mmCIF file with all atom_site columns, C-alpha atoms in Angstrom:
data_model
loop_
_atom_site.group_PDB
_atom_site.id
_atom_site.type_symbol
_atom_site.label_atom_id
_atom_site.label_alt_id
_atom_site.label_comp_id
_atom_site.label_asym_id
_atom_site.label_entity_id
_atom_site.label_seq_id
_atom_site.pdbx_PDB_ins_code
_atom_site.Cartn_x
_atom_site.Cartn_y
_atom_site.Cartn_z
_atom_site.occupancy
_atom_site.B_iso_or_equiv
_atom_site.pdbx_formal_charge
_atom_site.auth_seq_id
_atom_site.auth_comp_id
_atom_site.auth_asym_id
_atom_site.auth_atom_id
_atom_site.pdbx_PDB_model_num
ATOM 1  C CA . MET A 1 1  ? -13.584 -15.064 -93.868  1.00 0.00 ? 1  MET A CA 1
ATOM 2  C CA . SER A 1 2  ? -11.670 -17.746 -91.972  1.00 0.00 ? 2  SER A CA 1
ATOM 3  C CA . ARG A 1 3  ? -13.467 -20.988 -91.184  1.00 0.00 ? 3  ARG A CA 1
ATOM 4  C CA . ASP A 1 4  ? -11.170 -21.737 -88.236  1.00 0.00 ? 4  ASP A CA 1
ATOM 5  C CA . ARG A 1 5  ? -13.232 -21.965 -85.068  1.00 0.00 ? 5  ARG A CA 1
ATOM 6  C CA . ASN A 1 6  ? -12.561 -22.491 -81.381  1.00 0.00 ? 6  ASN A CA 1
ATOM 7  C CA . ILE A 1 7  ? -15.497 -24.452 -80.003  1.00 0.00 ? 7  ILE A CA 1
ATOM 8  C CA . THR A 1 8  ? -16.255 -25.169 -76.357  1.00 0.00 ? 8  THR A CA 1
ATOM 9  C CA . LEU A 1 9  ? -18.970 -27.649 -75.446  1.00 0.00 ? 9  LEU A CA 1
ATOM 10 C CA . GLU A 1 10 ? -20.310 -27.498 -71.891  1.00 0.00 ? 10 GLU A CA 1
ATOM 11 C CA . LEU A 1 11 ? -21.407 -30.975 -70.848  1.00 0.00 ? 11 LEU A CA 1
ATOM 12 C CA . ASP A 1 12 ? -24.509 -31.766 -68.815  1.00 0.00 ? 12 ASP A CA 1
ATOM 13 C CA . PRO A 1 13 ? -24.038 -33.604 -65.484  1.00 0.00 ? 13 PRO A CA 1
ATOM 14 C CA . GLU A 1 14 ? -24.712 -37.043 -66.989  1.00 0.00 ? 14 GLU A CA 1
ATOM 15 C CA . ALA A 1 15 ? -22.136 -36.504 -69.738  1.00 0.00 ? 15 ALA A CA 1
ATOM 16 C CA . GLN A 1 16 ? -19.676 -35.093 -67.185  1.00 0.00 ? 16 GLN A CA 1
ATOM 17 C CA . GLU A 1 17 ? -19.973 -38.256 -65.113  1.00 0.00 ? 17 GLU A CA 1
ATOM 18 C CA . LEU A 1 18 ? -19.656 -40.498 -68.156  1.00 0.00 ? 18 LEU A CA 1
ATOM 19 C CA . LEU A 1 19 ? -16.704 -38.699 -69.773  1.00 0.00 ? 19 LEU A CA 1
ATOM 20 C CA . GLY A 1 20 ? -14.996 -37.310 -66.667  1.00 0.00 ? 20 GLY A CA 1
ATOM 21 C CA . ILE A 1 21 ? -14.812 -33.723 -67.931  1.00 0.00 ? 21 ILE A CA 1
ATOM 22 C CA . GLU A 1 22 ? -16.974 -30.581 -67.585  1.00 0.00 ? 22 GLU A CA 1
ATOM 23 C CA . GLU A 1 23 ? -16.288 -29.050 -70.982  1.00 0.00 ? 23 GLU A CA 1
ATOM 24 C CA . MET A 1 24 ? -14.625 -30.045 -74.216  1.00 0.00 ? 24 MET A CA 1
ATOM 25 C CA . ASN A 1 25 ? -12.511 -27.706 -76.342  1.00 0.00 ? 25 ASN A CA 1
ATOM 26 C CA . PHE A 1 26 ? -11.960 -28.031 -80.073  1.00 0.00 ? 26 PHE A CA 1
ATOM 27 C CA . LYS A 1 27 ? -10.075 -26.046 -82.708  1.00 0.00 ? 27 LYS A CA 1
ATOM 28 C CA . VAL A 1 28 ? -11.657 -26.867 -86.047  1.00 0.00 ? 28 VAL A CA 1
ATOM 29 C CA . THR A 1 29 ? -10.201 -25.794 -89.380  1.00 0.00 ? 29 THR A CA 1
ATOM 30 C CA . LEU A 1 30 ? -11.659 -26.035 -92.849  1.00 0.00 ? 30 LEU A CA 1
ATOM 31 C CA . ILE A 1 31 ? -8.922  -28.489 -93.856  1.00 0.00 ? 31 ILE A CA 1
ATOM 32 C CA . MET A 1 32 ? -9.781  -30.788 -90.926  1.00 0.00 ? 32 MET A CA 1
ATOM 33 C CA . TYR A 1 33 ? -13.472 -30.565 -91.761  1.00 0.00 ? 33 TYR A CA 1
ATOM 34 C CA . ASN A 1 34 ? -12.922 -31.289 -95.468  1.00 0.00 ? 34 ASN A CA 1
ATOM 35 C CA . ASP A 1 35 ? -10.604 -34.220 -94.711  1.00 0.00 ? 35 ASP A CA 1
ATOM 36 C CA . CYS A 1 36 ? -13.258 -35.736 -92.461  1.00 0.00 ? 36 CYS A CA 1
ATOM 37 C CA . VAL A 1 37 ? -16.106 -35.315 -94.929  1.00 0.00 ? 37 VAL A CA 1
ATOM 38 C CA . ASN A 1 38 ? -13.955 -36.713 -97.742  1.00 0.00 ? 38 ASN A CA 1
ATOM 39 C CA . GLY A 1 39 ? -13.136 -39.740 -95.571  1.00 0.00 ? 39 GLY A CA 1
ATOM 40 C CA . ILE A 1 40 ? -16.746 -40.655 -94.815  1.00 0.00 ? 40 ILE A CA 1
ATOM 41 C CA . GLN A 1 41 ? -17.805 -43.657 -96.893  1.00 0.00 ? 41 GLN A CA 1
ATOM 42 C CA . PRO A 1 42 ? -21.002 -45.748 -96.889  1.00 0.00 ? 42 PRO A CA 1
ATOM 43 C CA . SER A 1 43 ? -19.246 -48.462 -94.881  1.00 0.00 ? 43 SER A CA 1
ATOM 44 C CA . SER A 1 44 ? -17.036 -46.158 -92.774  1.00 0.00 ? 44 SER A CA 1
ATOM 45 C CA . LYS A 1 45 ? -18.626 -43.249 -90.948  1.00 0.00 ? 45 LYS A CA 1
ATOM 46 C CA . VAL A 1 46 ? -17.656 -43.455 -87.285  1.00 0.00 ? 46 VAL A CA 1
ATOM 47 C CA . ALA A 1 47 ? -13.881 -43.808 -87.767  1.00 0.00 ? 47 ALA A CA 1
ATOM 48 C CA . PRO A 1 48 ? -13.501 -40.583 -89.812  1.00 0.00 ? 48 PRO A CA 1
ATOM 49 C CA . MET A 1 49 ? -15.676 -38.719 -87.288  1.00 0.00 ? 49 MET A CA 1
ATOM 50 C CA . HIS A 1 50 ? -13.634 -40.064 -84.366  1.00 0.00 ? 50 HIS A CA 1
ATOM 51 C CA . ASN A 1 51 ? -10.324 -39.226 -86.068  1.00 0.00 ? 51 ASN A CA 1
ATOM 52 C CA . PHE A 1 52 ? -11.600 -35.708 -86.799  1.00 0.00 ? 52 PHE A CA 1
ATOM 53 C CA . LEU A 1 53 ? -12.582 -35.160 -83.157  1.00 0.00 ? 53 LEU A CA 1
ATOM 54 C CA . VAL A 1 54 ? -9.224  -36.430 -81.897  1.00 0.00 ? 54 VAL A CA 1
ATOM 55 C CA . ARG A 1 55 ? -7.306  -34.237 -84.381  1.00 0.00 ? 55 ARG A CA 1
ATOM 56 C CA . CYS A 1 56 ? -9.190  -31.075 -83.502  1.00 0.00 ? 56 CYS A CA 1
ATOM 57 C CA . SER A 1 57 ? -9.147  -31.636 -79.716  1.00 0.00 ? 57 SER A CA 1
ATOM 58 C CA . ALA A 1 58 ? -7.629  -28.469 -78.265  1.00 0.00 ? 58 ALA A CA 1
ATOM 59 C CA . ASP A 1 59 ? -6.230  -30.095 -75.118  1.00 0.00 ? 59 ASP A CA 1
ATOM 60 C CA . ASP A 1 60 ? -5.308  -33.481 -73.647  1.00 0.00 ? 60 ASP A CA 1
ATOM 61 C CA . GLU A 1 61 ? -8.424  -33.636 -71.451  1.00 0.00 ? 61 GLU A CA 1
ATOM 62 C CA . THR A 1 62 ? -10.682 -33.200 -74.471  1.00 0.00 ? 62 THR A CA 1
ATOM 63 C CA . LYS A 1 63 ? -8.729  -35.803 -76.423  1.00 0.00 ? 63 LYS A CA 1
ATOM 64 C CA . ALA A 1 64 ? -9.149  -38.313 -73.571  1.00 0.00 ? 64 ALA A CA 1
ATOM 65 C CA . ALA A 1 65 ? -12.881 -37.536 -73.376  1.00 0.00 ? 65 ALA A CA 1
ATOM 66 C CA . VAL A 1 66 ? -13.238 -38.029 -77.154  1.00 0.00 ? 66 VAL A CA 1
ATOM 67 C CA . LYS A 1 67 ? -11.661 -41.468 -76.798  1.00 0.00 ? 67 LYS A CA 1
ATOM 68 C CA . LYS A 1 68 ? -14.013 -42.272 -73.906  1.00 0.00 ? 68 LYS A CA 1
ATOM 69 C CA . ALA A 1 69 ? -16.977 -41.069 -76.002  1.00 0.00 ? 69 ALA A CA 1
ATOM 70 C CA . TYR A 1 70 ? -15.912 -43.541 -78.702  1.00 0.00 ? 70 TYR A CA 1
ATOM 71 C CA . GLN A 1 71 ? -15.968 -46.381 -76.159  1.00 0.00 ? 71 GLN A CA 1
ATOM 72 C CA . GLU A 1 72 ? -19.457 -45.296 -75.073  1.00 0.00 ? 72 GLU A CA 1
ATOM 73 C CA . ALA A 1 73 ? -20.810 -45.153 -78.679  1.00 0.00 ? 73 ALA A CA 1
ATOM 74 C CA . LEU A 1 74 ? -21.186 -41.356 -78.506  1.00 0.00 ? 74 LEU A CA 1
ATOM 75 C CA . THR A 1 75 ? -18.897 -40.360 -81.369  1.00 0.00 ? 75 THR A CA 1
ATOM 76 C CA . THR A 1 76 ? -21.664 -39.481 -83.823  1.00 0.00 ? 76 THR A CA 1
ATOM 77 C CA . ASP A 1 77 ? -23.507 -37.430 -81.187  1.00 0.00 ? 77 ASP A CA 1
ATOM 78 C CA . LEU A 1 78 ? -20.370 -35.496 -80.303  1.00 0.00 ? 78 LEU A CA 1
ATOM 79 C CA . PHE A 1 79 ? -19.494 -34.985 -83.968  1.00 0.00 ? 79 PHE A CA 1
ATOM 80 C CA . GLY A 1 80 ? -22.986 -33.607 -84.597  1.00 0.00 ? 80 GLY A CA 1
ATOM 81 C CA . LEU A 1 81 ? -22.648 -31.070 -81.785  1.00 0.00 ? 81 LEU A CA 1
ATOM 82 C CA . VAL A 1 82 ? -19.260 -29.867 -83.017  1.00 0.00 ? 82 VAL A CA 1
ATOM 83 C CA . MET A 1 83 ? -20.626 -29.542 -86.569  1.00 0.00 ? 83 MET A CA 1
ATOM 84 C CA . GLU A 1 84 ? -23.625 -27.516 -85.334  1.00 0.00 ? 84 GLU A CA 1
ATOM 85 C CA . GLU A 1 85 ? -21.190 -25.031 -83.834  1.00 0.00 ? 85 GLU A CA 1
ATOM 86 C CA . TYR A 1 86 ? -18.724 -25.077 -86.726  1.00 0.00 ? 86 TYR A CA 1
ATOM 87 C CA . LYS A 1 87 ? -20.837 -24.747 -89.833  1.00 0.00 ? 87 LYS A CA 1
ATOM 88 C CA . PRO A 1 88 ? -22.849 -21.634 -90.633  1.00 0.00 ? 88 PRO A CA 1
ATOM 89 C CA . LYS A 1 89 ? -26.593 -22.013 -90.410  1.00 0.00 ? 89 LYS A CA 1
ATOM 90 C CA . VAL A 1 90 ? -27.953 -21.365 -93.890  1.00 0.00 ? 90 VAL A CA 1
ATOM 91 C CA . ASP A 1 91 ? -30.884 -22.629 -95.910  1.00 0.00 ? 91 ASP A CA 1
ATOM 92 C CA . PHE A 1 92 ? -30.736 -23.487 -99.570  1.00 0.00 ? 92 PHE A CA 1
ATOM 93 C CA . ALA A 1 93 ? -33.661 -23.821 -101.928 1.00 0.00 ? 93 ALA A CA 1
ATOM 94 C CA . VAL A 1 94 ? -33.744 -25.383 -105.360 1.00 0.00 ? 94 VAL A CA 1
ATOM 95 C CA . LYS A 1 95 ? -35.367 -23.137 -107.907 1.00 0.00 ? 95 LYS A CA 1
ATOM 96 C CA . LYS A 1 96 ? -37.342 -25.013 -110.523 1.00 0.00 ? 96 LYS A CA 1
#
């Protein structure tokens, strides 16, 4: 099963006004995801998330909005939304 995903986020009116775009389009691959997670360090979290979002932006408008989101301190929020759509929703339990 391929982990490549096309993700479209529809923005609410406040986000549309702030970022100047109605929806954001991303093409996320497993390699991009793994590179981002591997780059996250205790003292460096936002930069790998921002770089990931820029790299997987599917169009120039989304890329510009990602850069605007960074300036507005919204990178981690945006990253979280993309991850919710990208990763499968599963629960794990530790058996003791």
